[in-house]
């Protein structure tokens, strides 16, 4: 619905639309590896593993769906 609304507003004015993965919007202040995740509300989450070094952020994985159990295990790995 959101994409359709954006297209409806942009098309009449010939404005370009630029898509992006919302998981890329989450960046911590500290350097090091981190996980961005969004609750998928179907027993899991959309996850993207990344690493921040100074002003650079590098993806360690593509965005992916993970079951809740796998997310819990992943977060345990990142919390130690």
mmCIF file of N, CA and C in Angstrom:
data_model
loop_
_atom_site.group_PDB
_atom_site.id
_atom_site.type_symbol
_atom_site.label_atom_id
_atom_site.label_comp_id
_atom_site.label_asym_id
_atom_site.label_seq_id
_atom_site.Cartn_x
_atom_site.Cartn_y
_atom_site.Cartn_z
ATOM 1 N N UNK A 1 0.829 -1.185 0.000
ATOM 2 C CA UNK A 1 0.000 0.000 0.000
ATOM 3 C C UNK A 1 0.873 1.249 0.000
ATOM 4 N N UNK A 2 1.939 1.234 0.814
ATOM 5 C CA UNK A 2 2.826 2.388 0.897
ATOM 6 C C UNK A 2 3.507 2.696 -0.423
ATOM 7 N N UNK A 3 3.940 1.651 -1.134
ATOM 8 C CA UNK A 3 4.606 1.848 -2.427
ATOM 9 C C UNK A 3 3.621 2.421 -3.440
ATOM 10 N N UNK A 4 2.400 1.922 -3.425
ATOM 11 C CA UNK A 4 1.382 2.438 -4.356
ATOM 12 C C UNK A 4 1.088 3.906 -4.085
ATOM 13 N N UNK A 5 1.014 4.283 -2.820
ATOM 14 C CA UNK A 5 0.773 5.691 -2.476
ATOM 15 C C UNK A 5 1.939 6.558 -2.949
ATOM 16 N N UNK A 6 3.167 6.086 -2.727
ATOM 17 C CA UNK A 6 4.347 6.842 -3.168
ATOM 18 C C UNK A 6 4.352 7.003 -4.682
ATOM 19 N N UNK A 7 4.041 5.929 -5.400
ATOM 20 C CA UNK A 7 3.981 6.012 -6.869
ATOM 21 C C UNK A 7 2.910 7.006 -7.304
ATOM 22 N N UNK A 8 1.764 6.985 -6.632
ATOM 23 C CA UNK A 8 0.670 7.893 -6.974
ATOM 24 C C UNK A 8 1.032 9.348 -6.768
ATOM 25 N N UNK A 9 1.863 9.622 -5.767
ATOM 26 C CA UNK A 9 2.297 11.002 -5.524
ATOM 27 C C UNK A 9 3.443 11.416 -6.444
ATOM 28 N N UNK A 10 4.332 10.495 -6.756
ATOM 29 C CA UNK A 10 5.514 10.822 -7.549
ATOM 30 C C UNK A 10 5.236 10.917 -9.048
ATOM 31 N N UNK A 11 4.382 10.040 -9.561
ATOM 32 C CA UNK A 11 4.160 9.963 -11.005
ATOM 33 C C UNK A 11 3.674 11.274 -11.621
ATOM 34 N N UNK A 12 2.663 11.938 -11.077
ATOM 35 C CA UNK A 12 2.171 13.166 -11.721
ATOM 36 C C UNK A 12 3.214 14.284 -11.787
ATOM 37 N N UNK A 13 4.164 14.268 -10.857
ATOM 38 C CA UNK A 13 5.195 15.313 -10.841
ATOM 39 C C UNK A 13 6.514 14.845 -11.452
ATOM 40 N N UNK A 14 6.505 13.635 -12.025
ATOM 41 C CA UNK A 14 7.701 13.035 -12.637
ATOM 42 C C UNK A 14 8.888 12.974 -11.666
ATOM 43 N N UNK A 15 8.594 12.668 -10.400
ATOM 44 C CA UNK A 15 9.644 12.539 -9.385
ATOM 45 C C UNK A 15 10.150 11.105 -9.352
ATOM 46 N N UNK A 16 11.466 10.910 -9.221
ATOM 47 C CA UNK A 16 11.992 9.542 -9.140
ATOM 48 C C UNK A 16 11.726 8.935 -7.760
ATOM 49 N N UNK A 17 11.544 7.641 -7.736
ATOM 50 C CA UNK A 17 11.423 6.897 -6.467
ATOM 51 C C UNK A 17 12.673 6.050 -6.306
ATOM 52 N N UNK A 18 13.222 6.059 -5.113
ATOM 53 C CA UNK A 18 14.420 5.280 -4.838
ATOM 54 C C UNK A 18 14.096 4.292 -3.727
ATOM 55 N N UNK A 19 14.211 3.007 -4.036
ATOM 56 C CA UNK A 19 13.938 1.975 -3.038
ATOM 57 C C UNK A 19 15.177 1.666 -2.213
ATOM 58 N N UNK A 20 14.965 1.221 -0.981
ATOM 59 C CA UNK A 20 16.068 0.809 -0.120
ATOM 60 C C UNK A 20 15.550 -0.207 0.889
ATOM 61 N N UNK A 21 16.451 -0.981 1.429
ATOM 62 C CA UNK A 21 16.116 -1.962 2.448
ATOM 63 C C UNK A 21 16.105 -1.245 3.797
ATOM 64 N N UNK A 22 14.988 -1.259 4.504
ATOM 65 C CA UNK A 22 14.900 -0.540 5.774
ATOM 66 C C UNK A 22 15.844 -1.101 6.828
ATOM 67 N N UNK A 23 16.312 -2.336 6.662
ATOM 68 C CA UNK A 23 17.282 -2.887 7.607
ATOM 69 C C UNK A 23 18.607 -2.124 7.549
ATOM 70 N N UNK A 24 18.874 -1.432 6.447
ATOM 71 C CA UNK A 24 20.109 -0.667 6.305
ATOM 72 C C UNK A 24 20.053 0.656 7.063
ATOM 73 N N UNK A 25 18.899 1.024 7.570
ATOM 74 C CA UNK A 25 18.751 2.278 8.298
ATOM 75 C C UNK A 25 19.178 2.206 9.747
ATOM 76 N N UNK A 26 19.401 1.028 10.260
ATOM 77 C CA UNK A 26 19.787 0.853 11.661
ATOM 78 C C UNK A 26 21.305 0.747 11.770
ATOM 79 N N UNK A 27 21.936 1.758 12.369
ATOM 80 C CA UNK A 27 23.395 1.763 12.520
ATOM 81 C C UNK A 27 23.729 2.193 13.951
ATOM 82 N N UNK A 28 24.469 1.366 14.689
ATOM 83 C CA UNK A 28 24.816 1.733 16.067
ATOM 84 C C UNK A 28 25.921 2.792 16.102
ATOM 85 N N UNK A 29 26.113 3.401 17.244
ATOM 86 C CA UNK A 29 27.180 4.389 17.407
ATOM 87 C C UNK A 29 28.536 3.725 17.545
ATOM 88 N N UNK A 30 28.575 2.535 18.170
ATOM 89 C CA UNK A 30 29.837 1.848 18.433
ATOM 90 C C UNK A 30 30.302 1.064 17.211
ATOM 91 N N UNK A 31 31.615 0.886 17.091
ATOM 92 C CA UNK A 31 32.180 0.044 16.040
ATOM 93 C C UNK A 31 32.021 -1.423 16.405
ATOM 94 N N UNK A 32 32.013 -2.283 15.389
ATOM 95 C CA UNK A 32 31.953 -3.721 15.593
ATOM 96 C C UNK A 32 30.791 -4.350 14.858
ATOM 97 N N UNK A 33 30.671 -5.680 14.972
ATOM 98 C CA UNK A 33 29.577 -6.384 14.301
ATOM 99 C C UNK A 33 28.245 -6.113 15.008
ATOM 100 N N UNK A 34 27.178 -6.090 14.213
ATOM 101 C CA UNK A 34 25.842 -5.893 14.780
ATOM 102 C C UNK A 34 24.800 -6.540 13.871
ATOM 103 N N UNK A 35 23.603 -6.669 14.403
ATOM 104 C CA UNK A 35 22.485 -7.273 13.674
ATOM 105 C C UNK A 35 21.341 -6.274 13.628
ATOM 106 N N UNK A 36 20.800 -6.033 12.442
ATOM 107 C CA UNK A 36 19.566 -5.263 12.293
ATOM 108 C C UNK A 36 18.442 -6.271 12.102
ATOM 109 N N UNK A 37 17.326 -6.071 12.807
ATOM 110 C CA UNK A 37 16.205 -6.993 12.612
ATOM 111 C C UNK A 37 14.880 -6.289 12.760
ATOM 112 N N UNK A 38 13.907 -6.806 12.046
ATOM 113 C CA UNK A 38 12.537 -6.314 12.092
ATOM 114 C C UNK A 38 11.629 -7.513 12.292
ATOM 115 N N UNK A 39 10.744 -7.430 13.279
ATOM 116 C CA UNK A 39 9.805 -8.514 13.571
ATOM 117 C C UNK A 39 8.912 -8.764 12.358
ATOM 118 N N UNK A 40 8.888 -9.992 11.884
ATOM 119 C CA UNK A 40 8.065 -10.345 10.719
ATOM 120 C C UNK A 40 6.638 -10.702 11.132
ATOM 121 N N UNK A 41 6.399 -10.852 12.433
ATOM 122 C CA UNK A 41 5.075 -11.173 12.990
ATOM 123 C C UNK A 41 4.513 -12.509 12.509
ATOM 124 N N UNK A 42 5.388 -13.377 12.061
ATOM 125 C CA UNK A 42 4.949 -14.712 11.649
ATOM 126 C C UNK A 42 5.881 -15.763 12.256
ATOM 127 N N UNK A 43 6.316 -15.486 13.498
ATOM 128 C CA UNK A 43 7.183 -16.442 14.173
ATOM 129 C C UNK A 43 8.646 -16.298 13.817
ATOM 130 N N UNK A 44 9.040 -15.108 13.390
ATOM 131 C CA UNK A 44 10.429 -14.885 13.028
ATOM 132 C C UNK A 44 10.695 -13.419 12.770
ATOM 133 N N UNK A 45 11.832 -13.137 12.142
ATOM 134 C CA UNK A 45 12.219 -11.756 11.875
ATOM 135 C C UNK A 45 13.029 -11.684 10.588
ATOM 136 N N UNK A 46 13.049 -10.497 10.005
ATOM 137 C CA UNK A 46 13.930 -10.223 8.882
ATOM 138 C C UNK A 46 15.235 -9.711 9.482
ATOM 139 N N UNK A 47 16.350 -10.308 9.088
ATOM 140 C CA UNK A 47 17.638 -10.067 9.727
ATOM 141 C C UNK A 47 18.694 -9.710 8.694
ATOM 142 N N UNK A 48 19.593 -8.799 9.087
ATOM 143 C CA UNK A 48 20.747 -8.459 8.258
ATOM 144 C C UNK A 48 21.940 -8.271 9.186
ATOM 145 N N UNK A 49 23.004 -9.037 8.942
ATOM 146 C CA UNK A 49 24.226 -8.936 9.747
ATOM 147 C C UNK A 49 25.168 -7.945 9.079
ATOM 148 N N UNK A 50 25.732 -7.027 9.913
ATOM 149 C CA UNK A 50 26.590 -5.975 9.374
ATOM 150 C C UNK A 50 27.726 -5.677 10.345
ATOM 151 N N UNK A 51 28.675 -4.869 9.899
ATOM 152 C CA UNK A 51 29.787 -4.474 10.760
ATOM 153 C C UNK A 51 30.124 -3.009 10.508
ATOM 154 N N UNK A 52 30.311 -2.258 11.602
ATOM 155 C CA UNK A 52 30.654 -0.849 11.502
ATOM 156 C C UNK A 52 32.111 -0.661 11.899
ATOM 157 N N UNK A 53 32.855 0.078 11.070
ATOM 158 C CA UNK A 53 34.242 0.436 11.347
ATOM 159 C C UNK A 53 34.395 1.913 11.007
ATOM 160 N N UNK A 54 34.513 2.749 12.023
ATOM 161 C CA UNK A 54 34.578 4.191 11.781
ATOM 162 C C UNK A 54 33.287 4.674 11.151
ATOM 163 N N UNK A 55 33.405 5.328 10.011
ATOM 164 C CA UNK A 55 32.216 5.826 9.297
ATOM 165 C C UNK A 55 31.722 4.861 8.226
ATOM 166 N N UNK A 56 32.326 3.663 8.146
ATOM 167 C CA UNK A 56 31.941 2.681 7.128
ATOM 168 C C UNK A 56 31.114 1.567 7.749
ATOM 169 N N UNK A 57 30.129 1.109 6.989
ATOM 170 C CA UNK A 57 29.308 -0.036 7.402
ATOM 171 C C UNK A 57 29.335 -1.042 6.263
ATOM 172 N N UNK A 58 29.679 -2.281 6.589
ATOM 173 C CA UNK A 58 29.774 -3.342 5.591
ATOM 174 C C UNK A 58 28.760 -4.434 5.908
ATOM 175 N N UNK A 59 28.088 -4.928 4.881
ATOM 176 C CA UNK A 59 27.140 -6.025 5.052
ATOM 177 C C UNK A 59 27.888 -7.342 5.156
ATOM 178 N N UNK A 60 27.514 -8.139 6.142
ATOM 179 C CA UNK A 60 28.077 -9.475 6.312
ATOM 180 C C UNK A 60 27.127 -10.534 5.782
ATOM 181 N N UNK A 61 25.874 -10.126 5.499
ATOM 182 C CA UNK A 61 24.894 -11.046 4.915
ATOM 183 C C UNK A 61 23.851 -10.228 4.168
ATOM 184 N N UNK A 62 23.121 -10.891 3.310
ATOM 185 C CA UNK A 62 21.969 -10.271 2.662
ATOM 186 C C UNK A 62 20.806 -10.305 3.643
ATOM 187 N N UNK A 63 19.800 -9.451 3.452
ATOM 188 C CA UNK A 63 18.616 -9.557 4.302
ATOM 189 C C UNK A 63 17.991 -10.946 4.143
ATOM 190 N N UNK A 64 17.568 -11.538 5.257
ATOM 191 C CA UNK A 64 16.988 -12.872 5.214
ATOM 192 C C UNK A 64 15.933 -13.039 6.293
ATOM 193 N N UNK A 65 15.020 -13.979 6.087
ATOM 194 C CA UNK A 65 14.038 -14.323 7.108
ATOM 195 C C UNK A 65 14.622 -15.410 7.987
ATOM 196 N N UNK A 66 14.471 -15.264 9.319
ATOM 197 C CA UNK A 66 14.926 -16.282 10.262
ATOM 198 C C UNK A 66 13.799 -16.612 11.225
ATOM 199 N N UNK A 67 13.682 -17.903 11.558
ATOM 200 C CA UNK A 67 12.706 -18.324 12.568
ATOM 201 C C UNK A 67 13.116 -17.772 13.924
ATOM 202 N N UNK A 68 12.147 -17.625 14.831
ATOM 203 C CA UNK A 68 12.405 -17.053 16.147
ATOM 204 C C UNK A 68 13.529 -17.779 16.873
ATOM 205 N N UNK A 69 13.547 -19.106 16.810
ATOM 206 C CA UNK A 69 14.575 -19.876 17.499
ATOM 207 C C UNK A 69 15.973 -19.538 16.965
ATOM 208 N N UNK A 70 16.073 -19.368 15.653
ATOM 209 C CA UNK A 70 17.357 -19.029 15.037
ATOM 210 C C UNK A 70 17.781 -17.600 15.376
ATOM 211 N N UNK A 71 16.802 -16.698 15.469
ATOM 212 C CA UNK A 71 17.097 -15.317 15.859
ATOM 213 C C UNK A 71 17.632 -15.292 17.287
ATOM 214 N N UNK A 72 16.987 -16.044 18.189
ATOM 215 C CA UNK A 72 17.436 -16.104 19.585
ATOM 216 C C UNK A 72 18.884 -16.587 19.668
ATOM 217 N N UNK A 73 19.220 -17.620 18.918
ATOM 218 C CA UNK A 73 20.589 -18.148 18.925
ATOM 219 C C UNK A 73 21.578 -17.131 18.350
ATOM 220 N N UNK A 74 21.176 -16.444 17.274
ATOM 221 C CA UNK A 74 22.036 -15.443 16.656
ATOM 222 C C UNK A 74 22.314 -14.302 17.627
ATOM 223 N N UNK A 75 21.288 -13.847 18.325
ATOM 224 C CA UNK A 75 21.465 -12.737 19.260
ATOM 225 C C UNK A 75 22.340 -13.128 20.439
ATOM 226 N N UNK A 76 22.288 -14.383 20.861
ATOM 227 C CA UNK A 76 23.174 -14.856 21.916
ATOM 228 C C UNK A 76 24.624 -14.767 21.457
ATOM 229 N N UNK A 77 24.885 -15.117 20.189
ATOM 230 C CA UNK A 77 26.237 -15.026 19.645
ATOM 231 C C UNK A 77 26.749 -13.588 19.647
ATOM 232 N N UNK A 78 25.879 -12.616 19.345
ATOM 233 C CA UNK A 78 26.286 -11.223 19.255
ATOM 234 C C UNK A 78 26.340 -10.539 20.622
ATOM 235 N N UNK A 79 25.731 -11.123 21.639
ATOM 236 C CA UNK A 79 25.715 -10.489 22.953
ATOM 237 C C UNK A 79 26.919 -10.865 23.807
ATOM 238 N N UNK A 80 27.742 -11.816 23.342
ATOM 239 C CA UNK A 80 28.900 -12.213 24.145
ATOM 240 C C UNK A 80 30.132 -11.451 23.763
#
